[in-house]
Short mmCIF file of C-alpha atoms in Angstrom, two decimals:
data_model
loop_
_atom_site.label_atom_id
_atom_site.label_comp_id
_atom_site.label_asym_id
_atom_site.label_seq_id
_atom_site.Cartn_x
_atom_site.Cartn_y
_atom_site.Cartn_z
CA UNK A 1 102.74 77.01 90.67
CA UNK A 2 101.04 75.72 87.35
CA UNK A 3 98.92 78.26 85.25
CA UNK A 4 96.59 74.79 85.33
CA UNK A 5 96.61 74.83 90.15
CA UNK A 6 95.65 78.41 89.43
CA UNK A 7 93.46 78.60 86.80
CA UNK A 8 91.58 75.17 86.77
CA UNK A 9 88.90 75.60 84.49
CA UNK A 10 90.12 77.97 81.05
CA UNK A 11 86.96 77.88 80.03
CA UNK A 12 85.69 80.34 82.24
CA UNK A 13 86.53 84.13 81.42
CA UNK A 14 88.06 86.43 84.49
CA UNK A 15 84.75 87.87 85.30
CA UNK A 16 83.40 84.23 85.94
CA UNK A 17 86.52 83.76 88.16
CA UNK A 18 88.79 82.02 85.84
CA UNK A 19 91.66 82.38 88.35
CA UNK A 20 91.42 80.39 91.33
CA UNK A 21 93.12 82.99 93.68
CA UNK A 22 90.90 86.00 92.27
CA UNK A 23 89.71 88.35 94.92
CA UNK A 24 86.13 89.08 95.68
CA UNK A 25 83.70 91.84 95.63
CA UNK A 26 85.57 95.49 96.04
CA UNK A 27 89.17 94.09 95.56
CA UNK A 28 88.25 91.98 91.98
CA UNK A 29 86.14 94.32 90.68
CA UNK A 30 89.19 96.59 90.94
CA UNK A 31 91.11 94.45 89.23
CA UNK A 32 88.85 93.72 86.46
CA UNK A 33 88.40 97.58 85.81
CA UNK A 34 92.36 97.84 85.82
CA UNK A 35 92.63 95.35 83.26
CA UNK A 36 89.84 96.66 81.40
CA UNK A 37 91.17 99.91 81.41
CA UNK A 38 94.76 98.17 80.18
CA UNK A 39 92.95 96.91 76.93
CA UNK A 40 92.40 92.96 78.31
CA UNK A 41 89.11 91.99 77.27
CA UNK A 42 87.69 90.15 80.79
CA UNK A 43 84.78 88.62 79.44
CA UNK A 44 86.58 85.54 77.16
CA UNK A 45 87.95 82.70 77.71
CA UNK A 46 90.76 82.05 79.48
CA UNK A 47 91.65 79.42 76.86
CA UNK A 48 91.15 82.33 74.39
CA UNK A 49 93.72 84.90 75.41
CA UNK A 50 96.58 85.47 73.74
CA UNK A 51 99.78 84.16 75.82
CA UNK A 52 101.41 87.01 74.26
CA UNK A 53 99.43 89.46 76.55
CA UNK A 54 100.23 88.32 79.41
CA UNK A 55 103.44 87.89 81.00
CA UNK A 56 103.79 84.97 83.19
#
């Protein structure tokens, strides 16, 4: 896998589904609060996130 097959568009932020494989309803909201609650910021770009915040 390619961060660019799983997140085709990096202009799009994690709320707008960035990721390809990102769950729906109950299950991504979940994951967006978990994230948000971890200090990532869900509502920029993917392009715009620091590669040093996540760990691939």
């Amino acid at each position: 896998m390619t961060e660019a097959s799983m997140v085709p568009d990096d202009s799009l932020t994690i709320r707008e589904k960035a990721i390809a494989a990102w769950p729906g309803a109950r299950q991504g909201q979940n994951l967006r609060d978990i994230l948000t609650t971890l200090g990532y910021d869900v509502d920029i770009p993917w392009k715009d996130i620091s590669r040093g915040r996540f760990a691939y």
